[in-house]
PDB file of N, CA, C and O in Angstrom, chain B, residues numbered from 101:
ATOM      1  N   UNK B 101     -16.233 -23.282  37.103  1.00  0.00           N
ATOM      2  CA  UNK B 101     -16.140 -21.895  37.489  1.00  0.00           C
ATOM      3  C   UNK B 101     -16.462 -21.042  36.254  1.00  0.00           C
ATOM      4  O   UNK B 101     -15.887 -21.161  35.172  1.00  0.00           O
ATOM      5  N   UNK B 102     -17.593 -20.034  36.575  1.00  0.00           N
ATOM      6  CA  UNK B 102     -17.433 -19.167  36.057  1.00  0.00           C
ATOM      7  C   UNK B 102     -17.076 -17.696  35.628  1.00  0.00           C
ATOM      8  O   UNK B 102     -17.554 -16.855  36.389  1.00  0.00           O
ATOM      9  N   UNK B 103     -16.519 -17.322  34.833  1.00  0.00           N
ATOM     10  CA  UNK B 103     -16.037 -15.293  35.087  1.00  0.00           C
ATOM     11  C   UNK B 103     -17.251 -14.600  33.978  1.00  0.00           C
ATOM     12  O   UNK B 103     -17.499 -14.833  32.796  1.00  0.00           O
ATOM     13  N   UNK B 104     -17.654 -13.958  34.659  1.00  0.00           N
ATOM     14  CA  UNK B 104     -18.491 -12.761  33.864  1.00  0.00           C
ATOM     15  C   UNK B 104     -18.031 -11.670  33.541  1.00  0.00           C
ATOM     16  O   UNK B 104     -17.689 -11.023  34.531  1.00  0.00           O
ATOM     17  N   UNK B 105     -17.803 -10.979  32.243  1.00  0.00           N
ATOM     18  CA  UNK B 105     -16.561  -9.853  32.404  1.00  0.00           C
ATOM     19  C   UNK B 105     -17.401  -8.702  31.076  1.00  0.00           C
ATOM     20  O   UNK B 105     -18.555  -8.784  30.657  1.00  0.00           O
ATOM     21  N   UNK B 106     -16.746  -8.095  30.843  1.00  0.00           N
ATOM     22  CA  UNK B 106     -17.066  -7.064  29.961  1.00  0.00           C
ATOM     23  C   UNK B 106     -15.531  -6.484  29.594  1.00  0.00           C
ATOM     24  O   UNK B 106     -14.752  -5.920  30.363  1.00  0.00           O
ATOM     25  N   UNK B 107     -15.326  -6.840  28.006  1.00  0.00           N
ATOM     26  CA  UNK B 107     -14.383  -6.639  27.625  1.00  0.00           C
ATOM     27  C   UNK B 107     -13.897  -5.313  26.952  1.00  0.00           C
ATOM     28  O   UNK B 107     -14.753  -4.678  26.337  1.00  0.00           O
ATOM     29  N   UNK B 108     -12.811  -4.895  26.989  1.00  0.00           N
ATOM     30  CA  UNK B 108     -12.821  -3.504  26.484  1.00  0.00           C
ATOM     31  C   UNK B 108     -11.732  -3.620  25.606  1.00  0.00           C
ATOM     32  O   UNK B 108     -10.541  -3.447  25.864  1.00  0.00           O
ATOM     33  N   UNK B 109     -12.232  -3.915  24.593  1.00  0.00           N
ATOM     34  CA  UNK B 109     -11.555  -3.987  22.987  1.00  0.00           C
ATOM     35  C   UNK B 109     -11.083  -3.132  22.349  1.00  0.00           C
ATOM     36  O   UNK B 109     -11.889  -3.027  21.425  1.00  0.00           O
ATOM     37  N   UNK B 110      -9.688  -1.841  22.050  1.00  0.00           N
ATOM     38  CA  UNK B 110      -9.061  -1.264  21.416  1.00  0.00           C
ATOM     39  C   UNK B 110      -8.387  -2.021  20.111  1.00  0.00           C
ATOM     40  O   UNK B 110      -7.665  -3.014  20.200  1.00  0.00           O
ATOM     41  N   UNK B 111      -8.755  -1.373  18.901  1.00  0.00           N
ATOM     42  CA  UNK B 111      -8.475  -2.047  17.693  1.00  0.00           C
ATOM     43  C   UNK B 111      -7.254  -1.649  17.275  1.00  0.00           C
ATOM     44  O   UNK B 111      -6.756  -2.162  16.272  1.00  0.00           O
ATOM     45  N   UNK B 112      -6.607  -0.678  17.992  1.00  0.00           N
ATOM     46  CA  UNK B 112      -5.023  -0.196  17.307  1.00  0.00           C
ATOM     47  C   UNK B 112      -3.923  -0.837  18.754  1.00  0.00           C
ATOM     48  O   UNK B 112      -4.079  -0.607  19.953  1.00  0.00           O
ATOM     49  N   UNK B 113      -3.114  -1.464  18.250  1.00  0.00           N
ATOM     50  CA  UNK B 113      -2.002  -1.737  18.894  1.00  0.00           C
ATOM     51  C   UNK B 113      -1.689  -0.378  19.840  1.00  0.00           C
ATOM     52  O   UNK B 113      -1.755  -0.202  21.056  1.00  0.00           O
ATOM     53  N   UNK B 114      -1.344   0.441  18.796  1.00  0.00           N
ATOM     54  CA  UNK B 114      -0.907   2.179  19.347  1.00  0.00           C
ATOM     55  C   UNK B 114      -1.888   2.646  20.414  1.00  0.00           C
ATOM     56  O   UNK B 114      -1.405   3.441  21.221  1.00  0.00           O
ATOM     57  N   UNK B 115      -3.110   2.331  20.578  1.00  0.00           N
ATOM     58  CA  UNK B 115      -3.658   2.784  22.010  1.00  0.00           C
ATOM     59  C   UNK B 115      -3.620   2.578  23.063  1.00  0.00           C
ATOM     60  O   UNK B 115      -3.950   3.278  24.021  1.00  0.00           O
ATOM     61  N   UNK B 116      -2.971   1.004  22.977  1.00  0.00           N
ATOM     62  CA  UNK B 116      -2.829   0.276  24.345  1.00  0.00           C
ATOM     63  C   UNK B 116      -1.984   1.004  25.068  1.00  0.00           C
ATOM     64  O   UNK B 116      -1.969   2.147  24.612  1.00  0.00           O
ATOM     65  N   UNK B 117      -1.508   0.923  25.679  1.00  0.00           N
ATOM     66  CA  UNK B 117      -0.948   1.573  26.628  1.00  0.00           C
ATOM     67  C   UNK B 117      -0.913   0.209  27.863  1.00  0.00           C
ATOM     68  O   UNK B 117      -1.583  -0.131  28.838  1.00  0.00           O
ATOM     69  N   UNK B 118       0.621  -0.402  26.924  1.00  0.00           N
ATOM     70  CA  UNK B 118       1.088  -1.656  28.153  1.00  0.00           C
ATOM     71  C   UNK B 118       1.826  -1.397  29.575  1.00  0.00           C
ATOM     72  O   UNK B 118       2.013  -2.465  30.159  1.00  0.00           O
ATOM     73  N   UNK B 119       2.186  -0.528  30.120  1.00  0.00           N
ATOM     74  CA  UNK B 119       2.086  -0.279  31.644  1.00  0.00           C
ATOM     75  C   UNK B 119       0.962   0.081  32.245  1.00  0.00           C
ATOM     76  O   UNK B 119       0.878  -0.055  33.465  1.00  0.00           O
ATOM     77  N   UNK B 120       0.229   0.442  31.733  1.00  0.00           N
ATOM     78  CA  UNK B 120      -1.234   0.422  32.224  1.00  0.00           C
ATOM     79  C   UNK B 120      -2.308  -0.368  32.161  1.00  0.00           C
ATOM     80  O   UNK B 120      -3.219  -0.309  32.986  1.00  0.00           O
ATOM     81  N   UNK B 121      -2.280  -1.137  31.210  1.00  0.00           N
ATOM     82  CA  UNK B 121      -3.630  -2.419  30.862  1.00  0.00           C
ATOM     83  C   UNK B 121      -4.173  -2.689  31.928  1.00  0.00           C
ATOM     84  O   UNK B 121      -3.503  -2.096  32.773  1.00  0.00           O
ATOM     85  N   UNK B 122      -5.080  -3.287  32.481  1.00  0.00           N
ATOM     86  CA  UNK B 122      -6.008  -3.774  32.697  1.00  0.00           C
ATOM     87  C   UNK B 122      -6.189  -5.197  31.992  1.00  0.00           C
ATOM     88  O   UNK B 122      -5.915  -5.449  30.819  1.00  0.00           O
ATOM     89  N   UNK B 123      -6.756  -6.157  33.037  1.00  0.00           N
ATOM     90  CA  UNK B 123      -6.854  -7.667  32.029  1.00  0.00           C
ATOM     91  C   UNK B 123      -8.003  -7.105  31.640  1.00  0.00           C
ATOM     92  O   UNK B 123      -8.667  -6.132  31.998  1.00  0.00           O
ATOM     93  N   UNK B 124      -8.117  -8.266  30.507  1.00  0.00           N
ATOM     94  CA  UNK B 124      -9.508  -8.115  29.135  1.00  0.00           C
ATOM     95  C   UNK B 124      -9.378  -6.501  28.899  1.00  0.00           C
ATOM     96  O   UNK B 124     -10.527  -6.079  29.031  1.00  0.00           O
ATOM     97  N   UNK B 125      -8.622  -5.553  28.649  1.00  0.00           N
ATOM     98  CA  UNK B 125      -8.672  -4.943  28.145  1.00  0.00           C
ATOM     99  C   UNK B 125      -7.145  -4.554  26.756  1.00  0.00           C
ATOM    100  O   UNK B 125      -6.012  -4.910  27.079  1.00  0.00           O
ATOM    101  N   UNK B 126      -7.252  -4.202  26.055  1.00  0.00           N
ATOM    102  CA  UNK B 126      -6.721  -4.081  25.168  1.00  0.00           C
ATOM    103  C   UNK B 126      -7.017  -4.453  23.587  1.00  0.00           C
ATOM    104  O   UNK B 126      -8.147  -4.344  23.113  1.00  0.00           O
ATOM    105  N   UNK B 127      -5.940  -4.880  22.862  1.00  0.00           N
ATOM    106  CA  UNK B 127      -6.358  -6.046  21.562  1.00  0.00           C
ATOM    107  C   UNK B 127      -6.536  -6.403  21.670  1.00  0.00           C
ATOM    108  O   UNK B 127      -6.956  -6.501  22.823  1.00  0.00           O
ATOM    109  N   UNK B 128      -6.689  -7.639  20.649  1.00  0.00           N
ATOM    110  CA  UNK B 128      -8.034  -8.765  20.823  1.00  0.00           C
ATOM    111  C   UNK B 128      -6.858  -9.770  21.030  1.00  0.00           C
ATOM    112  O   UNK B 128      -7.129 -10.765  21.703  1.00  0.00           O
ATOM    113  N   UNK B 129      -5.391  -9.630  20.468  1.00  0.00           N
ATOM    114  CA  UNK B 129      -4.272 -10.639  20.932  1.00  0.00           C
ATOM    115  C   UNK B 129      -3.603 -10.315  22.456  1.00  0.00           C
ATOM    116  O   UNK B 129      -2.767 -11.122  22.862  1.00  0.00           O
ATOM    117  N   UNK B 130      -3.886  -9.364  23.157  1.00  0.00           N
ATOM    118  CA  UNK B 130      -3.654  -8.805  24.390  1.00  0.00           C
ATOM    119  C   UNK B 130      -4.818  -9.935  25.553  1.00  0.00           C
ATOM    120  O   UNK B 130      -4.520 -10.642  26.516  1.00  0.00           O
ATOM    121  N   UNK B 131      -6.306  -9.620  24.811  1.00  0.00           N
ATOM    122  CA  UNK B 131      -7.180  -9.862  25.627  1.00  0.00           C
ATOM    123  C   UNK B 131      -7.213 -11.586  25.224  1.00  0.00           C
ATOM    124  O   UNK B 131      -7.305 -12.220  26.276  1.00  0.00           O
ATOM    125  N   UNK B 132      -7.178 -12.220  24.386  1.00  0.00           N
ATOM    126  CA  UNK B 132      -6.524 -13.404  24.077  1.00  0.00           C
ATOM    127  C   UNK B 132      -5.326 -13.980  25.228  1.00  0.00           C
ATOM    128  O   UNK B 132      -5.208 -15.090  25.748  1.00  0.00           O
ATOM    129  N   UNK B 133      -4.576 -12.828  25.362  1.00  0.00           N
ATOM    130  CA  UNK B 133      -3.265 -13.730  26.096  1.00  0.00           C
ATOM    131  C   UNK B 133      -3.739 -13.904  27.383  1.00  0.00           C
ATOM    132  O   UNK B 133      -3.150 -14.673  28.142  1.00  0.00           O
ATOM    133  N   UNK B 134      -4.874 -13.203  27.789  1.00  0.00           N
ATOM    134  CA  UNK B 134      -5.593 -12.539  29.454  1.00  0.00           C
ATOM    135  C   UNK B 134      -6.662 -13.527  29.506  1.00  0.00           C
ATOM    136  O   UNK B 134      -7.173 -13.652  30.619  1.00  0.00           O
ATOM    137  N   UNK B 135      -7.311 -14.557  28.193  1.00  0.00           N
ATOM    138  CA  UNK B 135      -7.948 -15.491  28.083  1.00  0.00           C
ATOM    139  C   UNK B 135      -7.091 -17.051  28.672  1.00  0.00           C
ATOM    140  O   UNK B 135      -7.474 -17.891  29.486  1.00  0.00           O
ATOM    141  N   UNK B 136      -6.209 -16.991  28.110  1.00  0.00           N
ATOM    142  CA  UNK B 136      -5.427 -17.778  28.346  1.00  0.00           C
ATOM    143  C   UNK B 136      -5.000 -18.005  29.739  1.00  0.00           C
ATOM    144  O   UNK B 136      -4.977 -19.070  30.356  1.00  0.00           O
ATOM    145  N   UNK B 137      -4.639 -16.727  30.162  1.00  0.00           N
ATOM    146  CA  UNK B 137      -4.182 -17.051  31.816  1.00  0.00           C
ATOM    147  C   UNK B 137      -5.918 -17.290  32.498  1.00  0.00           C
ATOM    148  O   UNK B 137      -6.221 -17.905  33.520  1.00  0.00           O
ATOM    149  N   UNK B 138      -6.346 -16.956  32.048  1.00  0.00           N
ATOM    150  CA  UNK B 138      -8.016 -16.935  32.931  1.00  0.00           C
ATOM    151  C   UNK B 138      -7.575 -19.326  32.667  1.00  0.00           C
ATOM    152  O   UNK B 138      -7.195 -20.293  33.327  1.00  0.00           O
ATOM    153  N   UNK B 139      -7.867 -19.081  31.750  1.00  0.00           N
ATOM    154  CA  UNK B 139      -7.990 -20.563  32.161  1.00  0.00           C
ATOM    155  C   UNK B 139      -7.432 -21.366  32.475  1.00  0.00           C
ATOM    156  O   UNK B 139      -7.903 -22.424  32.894  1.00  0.00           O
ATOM    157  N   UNK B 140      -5.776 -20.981  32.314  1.00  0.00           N
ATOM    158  CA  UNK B 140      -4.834 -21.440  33.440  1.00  0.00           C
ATOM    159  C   UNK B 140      -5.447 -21.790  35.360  1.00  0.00           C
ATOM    160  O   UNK B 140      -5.401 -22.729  36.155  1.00  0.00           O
ATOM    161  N   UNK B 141      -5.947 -20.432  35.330  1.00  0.00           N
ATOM    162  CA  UNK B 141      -6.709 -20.578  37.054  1.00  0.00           C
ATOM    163  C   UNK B 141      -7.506 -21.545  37.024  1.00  0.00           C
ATOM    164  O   UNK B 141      -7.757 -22.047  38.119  1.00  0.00           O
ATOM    165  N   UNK B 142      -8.085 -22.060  35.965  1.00  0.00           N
ATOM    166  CA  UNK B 142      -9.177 -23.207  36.474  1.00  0.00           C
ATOM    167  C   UNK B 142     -10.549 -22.579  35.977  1.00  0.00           C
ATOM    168  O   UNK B 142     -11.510 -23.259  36.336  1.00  0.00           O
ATOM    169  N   UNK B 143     -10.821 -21.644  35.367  1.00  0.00           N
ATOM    170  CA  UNK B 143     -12.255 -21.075  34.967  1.00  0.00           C
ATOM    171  C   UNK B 143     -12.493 -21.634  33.965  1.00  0.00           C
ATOM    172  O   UNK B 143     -11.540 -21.885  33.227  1.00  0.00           O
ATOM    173  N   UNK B 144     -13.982 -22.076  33.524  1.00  0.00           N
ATOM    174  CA  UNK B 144     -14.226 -23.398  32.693  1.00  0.00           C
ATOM    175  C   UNK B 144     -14.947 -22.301  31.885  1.00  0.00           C
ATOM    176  O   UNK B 144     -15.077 -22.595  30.697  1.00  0.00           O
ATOM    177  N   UNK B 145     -15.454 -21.088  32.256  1.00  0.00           N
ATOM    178  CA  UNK B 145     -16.535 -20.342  31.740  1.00  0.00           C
ATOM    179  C   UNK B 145     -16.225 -19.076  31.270  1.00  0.00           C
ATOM    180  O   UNK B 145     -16.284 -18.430  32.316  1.00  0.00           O
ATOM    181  N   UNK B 146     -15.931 -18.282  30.387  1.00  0.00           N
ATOM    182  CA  UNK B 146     -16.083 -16.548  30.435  1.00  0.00           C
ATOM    183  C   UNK B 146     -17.028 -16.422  29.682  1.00  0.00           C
ATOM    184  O   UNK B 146     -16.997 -16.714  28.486  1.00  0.00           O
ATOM    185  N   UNK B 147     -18.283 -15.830  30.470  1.00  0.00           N
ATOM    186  CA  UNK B 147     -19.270 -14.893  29.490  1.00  0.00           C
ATOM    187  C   UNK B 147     -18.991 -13.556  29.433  1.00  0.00           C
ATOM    188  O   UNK B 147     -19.313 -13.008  30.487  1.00  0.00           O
ATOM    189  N   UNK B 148     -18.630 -12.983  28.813  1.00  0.00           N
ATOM    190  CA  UNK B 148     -18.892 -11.433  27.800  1.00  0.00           C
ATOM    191  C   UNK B 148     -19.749 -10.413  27.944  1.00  0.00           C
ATOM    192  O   UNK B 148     -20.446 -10.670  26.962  1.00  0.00           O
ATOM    193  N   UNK B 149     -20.124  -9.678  28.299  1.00  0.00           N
ATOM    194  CA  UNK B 149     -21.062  -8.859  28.420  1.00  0.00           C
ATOM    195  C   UNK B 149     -20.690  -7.439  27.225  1.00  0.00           C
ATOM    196  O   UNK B 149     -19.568  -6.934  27.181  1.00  0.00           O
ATOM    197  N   UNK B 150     -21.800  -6.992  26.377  1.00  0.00           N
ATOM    198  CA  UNK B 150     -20.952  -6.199  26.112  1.00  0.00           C
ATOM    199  C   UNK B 150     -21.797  -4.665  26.159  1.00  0.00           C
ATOM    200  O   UNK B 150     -21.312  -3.722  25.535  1.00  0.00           O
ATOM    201  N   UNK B 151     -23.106  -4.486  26.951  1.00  0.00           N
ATOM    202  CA  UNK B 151     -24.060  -4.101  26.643  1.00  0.00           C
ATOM    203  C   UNK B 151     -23.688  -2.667  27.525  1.00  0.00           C
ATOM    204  O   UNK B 151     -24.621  -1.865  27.517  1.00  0.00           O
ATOM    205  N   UNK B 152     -22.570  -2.262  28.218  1.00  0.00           N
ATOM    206  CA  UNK B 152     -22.136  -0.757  28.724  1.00  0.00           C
ATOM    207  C   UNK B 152     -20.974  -0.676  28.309  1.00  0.00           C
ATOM    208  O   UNK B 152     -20.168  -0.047  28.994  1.00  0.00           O
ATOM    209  N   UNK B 153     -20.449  -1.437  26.767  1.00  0.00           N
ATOM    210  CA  UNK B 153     -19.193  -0.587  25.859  1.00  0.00           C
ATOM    211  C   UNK B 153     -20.051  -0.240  24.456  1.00  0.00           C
ATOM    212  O   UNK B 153     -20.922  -0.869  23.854  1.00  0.00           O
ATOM    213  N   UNK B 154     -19.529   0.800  24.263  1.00  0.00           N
ATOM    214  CA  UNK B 154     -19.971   1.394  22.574  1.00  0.00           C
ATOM    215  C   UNK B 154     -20.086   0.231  21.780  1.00  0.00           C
ATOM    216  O   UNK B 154     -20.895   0.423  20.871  1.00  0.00           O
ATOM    217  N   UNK B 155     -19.661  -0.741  21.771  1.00  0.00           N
ATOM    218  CA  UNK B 155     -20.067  -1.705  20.974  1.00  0.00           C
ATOM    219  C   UNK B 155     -21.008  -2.183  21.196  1.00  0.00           C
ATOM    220  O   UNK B 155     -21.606  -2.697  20.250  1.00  0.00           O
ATOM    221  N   UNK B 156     -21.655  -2.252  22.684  1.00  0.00           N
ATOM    222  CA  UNK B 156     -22.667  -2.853  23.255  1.00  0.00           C
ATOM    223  C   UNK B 156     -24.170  -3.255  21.971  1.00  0.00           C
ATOM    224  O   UNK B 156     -24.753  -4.309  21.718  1.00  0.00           O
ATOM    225  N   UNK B 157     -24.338  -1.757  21.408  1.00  0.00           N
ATOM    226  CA  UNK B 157     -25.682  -1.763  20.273  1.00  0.00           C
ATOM    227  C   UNK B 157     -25.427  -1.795  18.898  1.00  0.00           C
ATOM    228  O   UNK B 157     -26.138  -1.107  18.166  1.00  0.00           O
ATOM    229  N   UNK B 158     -24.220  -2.717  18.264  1.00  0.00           N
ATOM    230  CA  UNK B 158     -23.621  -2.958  16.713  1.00  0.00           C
ATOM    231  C   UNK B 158     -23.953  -4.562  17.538  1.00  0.00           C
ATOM    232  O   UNK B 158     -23.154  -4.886  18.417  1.00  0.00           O
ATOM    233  N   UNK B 159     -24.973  -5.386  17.267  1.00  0.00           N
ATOM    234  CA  UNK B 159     -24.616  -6.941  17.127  1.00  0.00           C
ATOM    235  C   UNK B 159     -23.919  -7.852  16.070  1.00  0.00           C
ATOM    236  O   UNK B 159     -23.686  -9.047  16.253  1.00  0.00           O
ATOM    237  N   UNK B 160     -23.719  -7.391  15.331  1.00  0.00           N
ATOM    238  CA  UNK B 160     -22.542  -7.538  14.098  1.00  0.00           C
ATOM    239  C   UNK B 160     -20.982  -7.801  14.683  1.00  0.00           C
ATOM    240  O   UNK B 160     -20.286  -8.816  14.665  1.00  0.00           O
ATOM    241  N   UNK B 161     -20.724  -6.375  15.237  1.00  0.00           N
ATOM    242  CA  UNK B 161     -19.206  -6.149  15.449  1.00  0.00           C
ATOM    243  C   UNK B 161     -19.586  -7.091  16.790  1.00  0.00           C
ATOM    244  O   UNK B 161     -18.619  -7.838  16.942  1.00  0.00           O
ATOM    245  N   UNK B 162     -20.407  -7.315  17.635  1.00  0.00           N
ATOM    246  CA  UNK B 162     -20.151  -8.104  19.150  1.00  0.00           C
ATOM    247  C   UNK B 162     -19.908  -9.393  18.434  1.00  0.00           C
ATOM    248  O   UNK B 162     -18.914  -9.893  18.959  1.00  0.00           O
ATOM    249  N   UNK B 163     -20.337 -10.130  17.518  1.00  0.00           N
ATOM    250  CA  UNK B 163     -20.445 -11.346  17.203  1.00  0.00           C
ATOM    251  C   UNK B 163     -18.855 -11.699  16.150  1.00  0.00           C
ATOM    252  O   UNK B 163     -18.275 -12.755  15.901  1.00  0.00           O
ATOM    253  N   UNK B 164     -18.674 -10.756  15.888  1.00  0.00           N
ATOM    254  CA  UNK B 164     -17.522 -10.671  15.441  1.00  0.00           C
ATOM    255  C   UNK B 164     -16.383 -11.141  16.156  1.00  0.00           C
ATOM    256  O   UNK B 164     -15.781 -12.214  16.139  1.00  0.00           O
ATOM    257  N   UNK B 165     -16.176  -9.675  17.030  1.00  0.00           N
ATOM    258  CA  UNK B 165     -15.080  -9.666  17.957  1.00  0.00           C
ATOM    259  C   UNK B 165     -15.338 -11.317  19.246  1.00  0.00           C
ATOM    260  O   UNK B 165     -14.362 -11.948  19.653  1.00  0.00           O
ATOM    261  N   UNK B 166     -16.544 -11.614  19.573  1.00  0.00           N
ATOM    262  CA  UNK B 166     -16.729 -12.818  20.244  1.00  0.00           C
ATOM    263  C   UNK B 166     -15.888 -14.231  19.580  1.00  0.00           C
ATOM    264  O   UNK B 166     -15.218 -14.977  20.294  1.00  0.00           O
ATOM    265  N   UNK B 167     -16.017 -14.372  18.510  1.00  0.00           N
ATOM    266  CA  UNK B 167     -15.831 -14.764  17.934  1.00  0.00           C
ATOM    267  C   UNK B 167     -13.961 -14.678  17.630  1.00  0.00           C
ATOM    268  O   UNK B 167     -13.195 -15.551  18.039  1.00  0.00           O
ATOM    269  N   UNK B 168     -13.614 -13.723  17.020  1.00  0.00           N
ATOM    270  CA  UNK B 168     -12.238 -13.702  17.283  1.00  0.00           C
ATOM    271  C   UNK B 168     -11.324 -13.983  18.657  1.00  0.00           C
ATOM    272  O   UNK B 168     -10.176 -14.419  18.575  1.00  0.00           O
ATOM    273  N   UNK B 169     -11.880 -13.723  19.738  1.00  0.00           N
ATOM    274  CA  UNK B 169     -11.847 -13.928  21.224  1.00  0.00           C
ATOM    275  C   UNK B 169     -12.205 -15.997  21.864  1.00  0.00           C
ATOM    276  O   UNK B 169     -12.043 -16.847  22.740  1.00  0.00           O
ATOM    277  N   UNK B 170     -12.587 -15.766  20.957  1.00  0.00           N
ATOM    278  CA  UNK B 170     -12.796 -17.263  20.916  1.00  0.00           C
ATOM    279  C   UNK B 170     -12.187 -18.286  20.540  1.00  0.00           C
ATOM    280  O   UNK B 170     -12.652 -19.377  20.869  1.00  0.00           O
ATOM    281  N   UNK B 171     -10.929 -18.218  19.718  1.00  0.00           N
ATOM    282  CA  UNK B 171      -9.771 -18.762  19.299  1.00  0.00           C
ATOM    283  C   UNK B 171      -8.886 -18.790  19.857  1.00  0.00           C
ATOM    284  O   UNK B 171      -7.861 -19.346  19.462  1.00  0.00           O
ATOM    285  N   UNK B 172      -9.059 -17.954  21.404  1.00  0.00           N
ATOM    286  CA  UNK B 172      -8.117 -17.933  22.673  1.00  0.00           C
ATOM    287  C   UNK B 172      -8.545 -19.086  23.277  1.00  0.00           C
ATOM    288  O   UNK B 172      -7.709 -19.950  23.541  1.00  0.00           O
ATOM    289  N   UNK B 173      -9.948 -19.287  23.598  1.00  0.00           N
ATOM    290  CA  UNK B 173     -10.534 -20.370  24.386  1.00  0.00           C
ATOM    291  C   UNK B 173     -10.549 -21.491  24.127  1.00  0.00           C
ATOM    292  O   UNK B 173     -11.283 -22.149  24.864  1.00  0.00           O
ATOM    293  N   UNK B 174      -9.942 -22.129  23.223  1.00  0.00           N
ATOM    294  CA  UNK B 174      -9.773 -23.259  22.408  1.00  0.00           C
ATOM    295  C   UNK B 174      -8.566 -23.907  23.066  1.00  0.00           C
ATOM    296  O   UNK B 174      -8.107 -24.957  22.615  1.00  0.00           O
TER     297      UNK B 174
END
């Protein structure tokens, strides 16, 4: 199985806003914990999209943050 998602990455703790989240959205240890339950369900796959968030056109910071997000999937 795969999930196709587009993640929405806030870098300050202080923005989140935890009665409201949204999965894959938040920190990168928020969207990490939302990694985790994804593969609890059985999804073998998350691809990333990141090309309609402001980060979408920095390939630096996408490869970055992919990358940090990726130590969930392990």
């Amino acid at each position: 199985m795969i999930l196709f998602t587009y993640p929405n990455i806030i870098d300050s703790k202080n923005q989140s806003d935890k009665a409201q989240r949204f999965p894959l959205t938040g920190t990168i240890d928020e969207i990490g914990n939302d990694i985790q339950k994804i593969k609890q369900m059985g999804v073998d796959h998350i691809v990333f999209g990141y090309n309609f968030l402001p980060t979408g056109s920095d390939v630096k910071n996408i490869i970055d943050k992919t990358k940090e997000l990726s130590k969930f999937a392990r």
